[in-house]
Tab-separated table of C-alpha atoms in Angstrom:
chain	number	residue	atom	x	y	z
A	1	MET	CA	0.027	-0.048	0.095
A	2	PRO	CA	1.485	3.395	-0.942
A	3	ARG	CA	2.339	5.760	1.863
A	4	LYS	CA	-0.016	8.655	2.218
A	5	ASN	CA	1.396	12.181	1.874
A	6	LYS	CA	2.356	14.267	4.912
A	7	THR	CA	-0.526	16.661	4.590
A	8	THR	CA	-2.928	13.764	4.709
A	9	ASP	CA	-0.973	12.249	7.646
A	10	PHE	CA	-1.142	15.460	9.490
A	11	GLU	CA	-4.785	15.989	9.048
A	12	GLN	CA	-5.808	12.484	9.763
A	13	SER	CA	-3.543	12.588	13.104
A	14	LEU	CA	-5.004	15.916	14.012
A	15	GLN	CA	-8.654	14.665	13.491
A	16	GLU	CA	-7.821	11.502	15.559
A	17	LEU	CA	-6.288	13.648	18.169
A	18	GLU	CA	-9.563	15.952	18.370
A	19	SER	CA	-11.478	12.671	18.607
A	20	ILE	CA	-9.551	11.692	21.678
A	21	VAL	CA	-9.867	15.076	23.308
A	22	THR	CA	-13.700	15.012	22.862
A	23	GLN	CA	-13.758	11.390	24.398
A	24	MET	CA	-11.773	12.427	27.318
A	25	GLU	CA	-13.848	15.636	27.695
A	26	GLN	CA	-17.051	13.597	28.061
A	27	GLY	CA	-15.576	11.761	31.063
A	28	ASP	CA	-17.057	8.470	30.258
A	29	LEU	CA	-13.873	6.553	29.942
A	30	SER	CA	-12.504	4.276	32.722
A	31	LEU	CA	-9.115	5.177	34.113
A	32	GLU	CA	-7.380	2.524	32.124
A	33	ASP	CA	-9.035	3.679	28.828
A	34	SER	CA	-8.286	7.286	29.774
A	35	LEU	CA	-4.599	6.518	30.068
A	36	LYS	CA	-4.628	4.796	26.931
A	37	ALA	CA	-6.305	7.603	25.133
A	38	PHE	CA	-3.813	10.164	26.746
A	39	GLU	CA	-0.766	8.140	25.612
A	40	GLU	CA	-2.320	8.041	21.997
A	41	GLY	CA	-2.914	11.710	22.154
A	42	VAL	CA	0.668	12.342	23.120
A	43	SER	CA	1.911	10.189	20.424
A	44	LEU	CA	-0.251	11.979	17.861
A	45	THR	CA	0.826	15.334	19.215
A	46	ARG	CA	4.327	14.356	18.640
A	47	GLU	CA	3.779	13.262	15.099
A	48	CYS	CA	1.833	16.457	14.243
A	49	GLN	CA	4.682	18.541	15.530
A	50	ASN	CA	7.249	16.509	13.678
A	51	ILE	CA	5.307	16.956	10.368
A	52	LEU	CA	4.967	20.658	11.132
A	53	ALA	CA	8.798	20.855	11.862
A	54	GLN	CA	9.497	19.039	8.464
A	55	ALA	CA	7.120	21.389	6.567
A	56	GLU	CA	8.933	24.361	8.168
A	57	GLN	CA	12.335	23.322	7.042
A	58	LYS	CA	10.860	23.081	3.534
A	59	VAL	CA	9.511	26.413	3.369
A	60	GLN	CA	11.327	29.026	1.396
A	61	LEU	CA	11.026	32.637	0.933
A	62	LEU	CA	10.878	34.023	-2.630
A	63	ILE	CA	12.908	37.329	-2.777
A	64	GLU	CA	13.804	39.615	-5.510
A	65	SER	CA	17.364	40.545	-5.852
A	66	GLY	CA	18.768	42.756	-8.568
A	67	GLY	CA	15.664	42.071	-10.658
A	68	GLU	CA	15.907	38.357	-10.170
A	69	LEU	CA	13.822	36.080	-8.162
A	70	LYS	CA	15.756	33.696	-5.805
A	71	THR	CA	14.849	31.658	-2.747
A	72	GLU	CA	16.226	31.628	0.637
A	73	PRO	CA	15.506	29.616	3.672
A	74	PHE	CA	12.664	30.671	5.846
A	75	GLU	CA	13.510	31.859	9.362
A	76	PRO	CA	10.589	32.165	11.858
A	77	GLU	CA	10.235	35.532	13.465
A	78	GLU	CA	11.576	34.256	16.905
A	79	ASP	CA	14.706	33.229	15.241
A	80	ARG	CA	15.547	36.528	13.676
């Protein structure tokens, strides 16, 4: 089976995370099920953070220099 693209993985992981949060907020889970859901939520959060970090590294700024367009690495505001 072919691997889904990162956008699909991110969106699916985020949707699963939202579902877990909703289940936990309802308060109907046993302690054991709550712990399992929490562990899965932490795993999904890390997965989403990794996908976002990879995407951020790929982002490039398009700038004009001497009438020509060129790219340079994106630097978040807090890194400038």
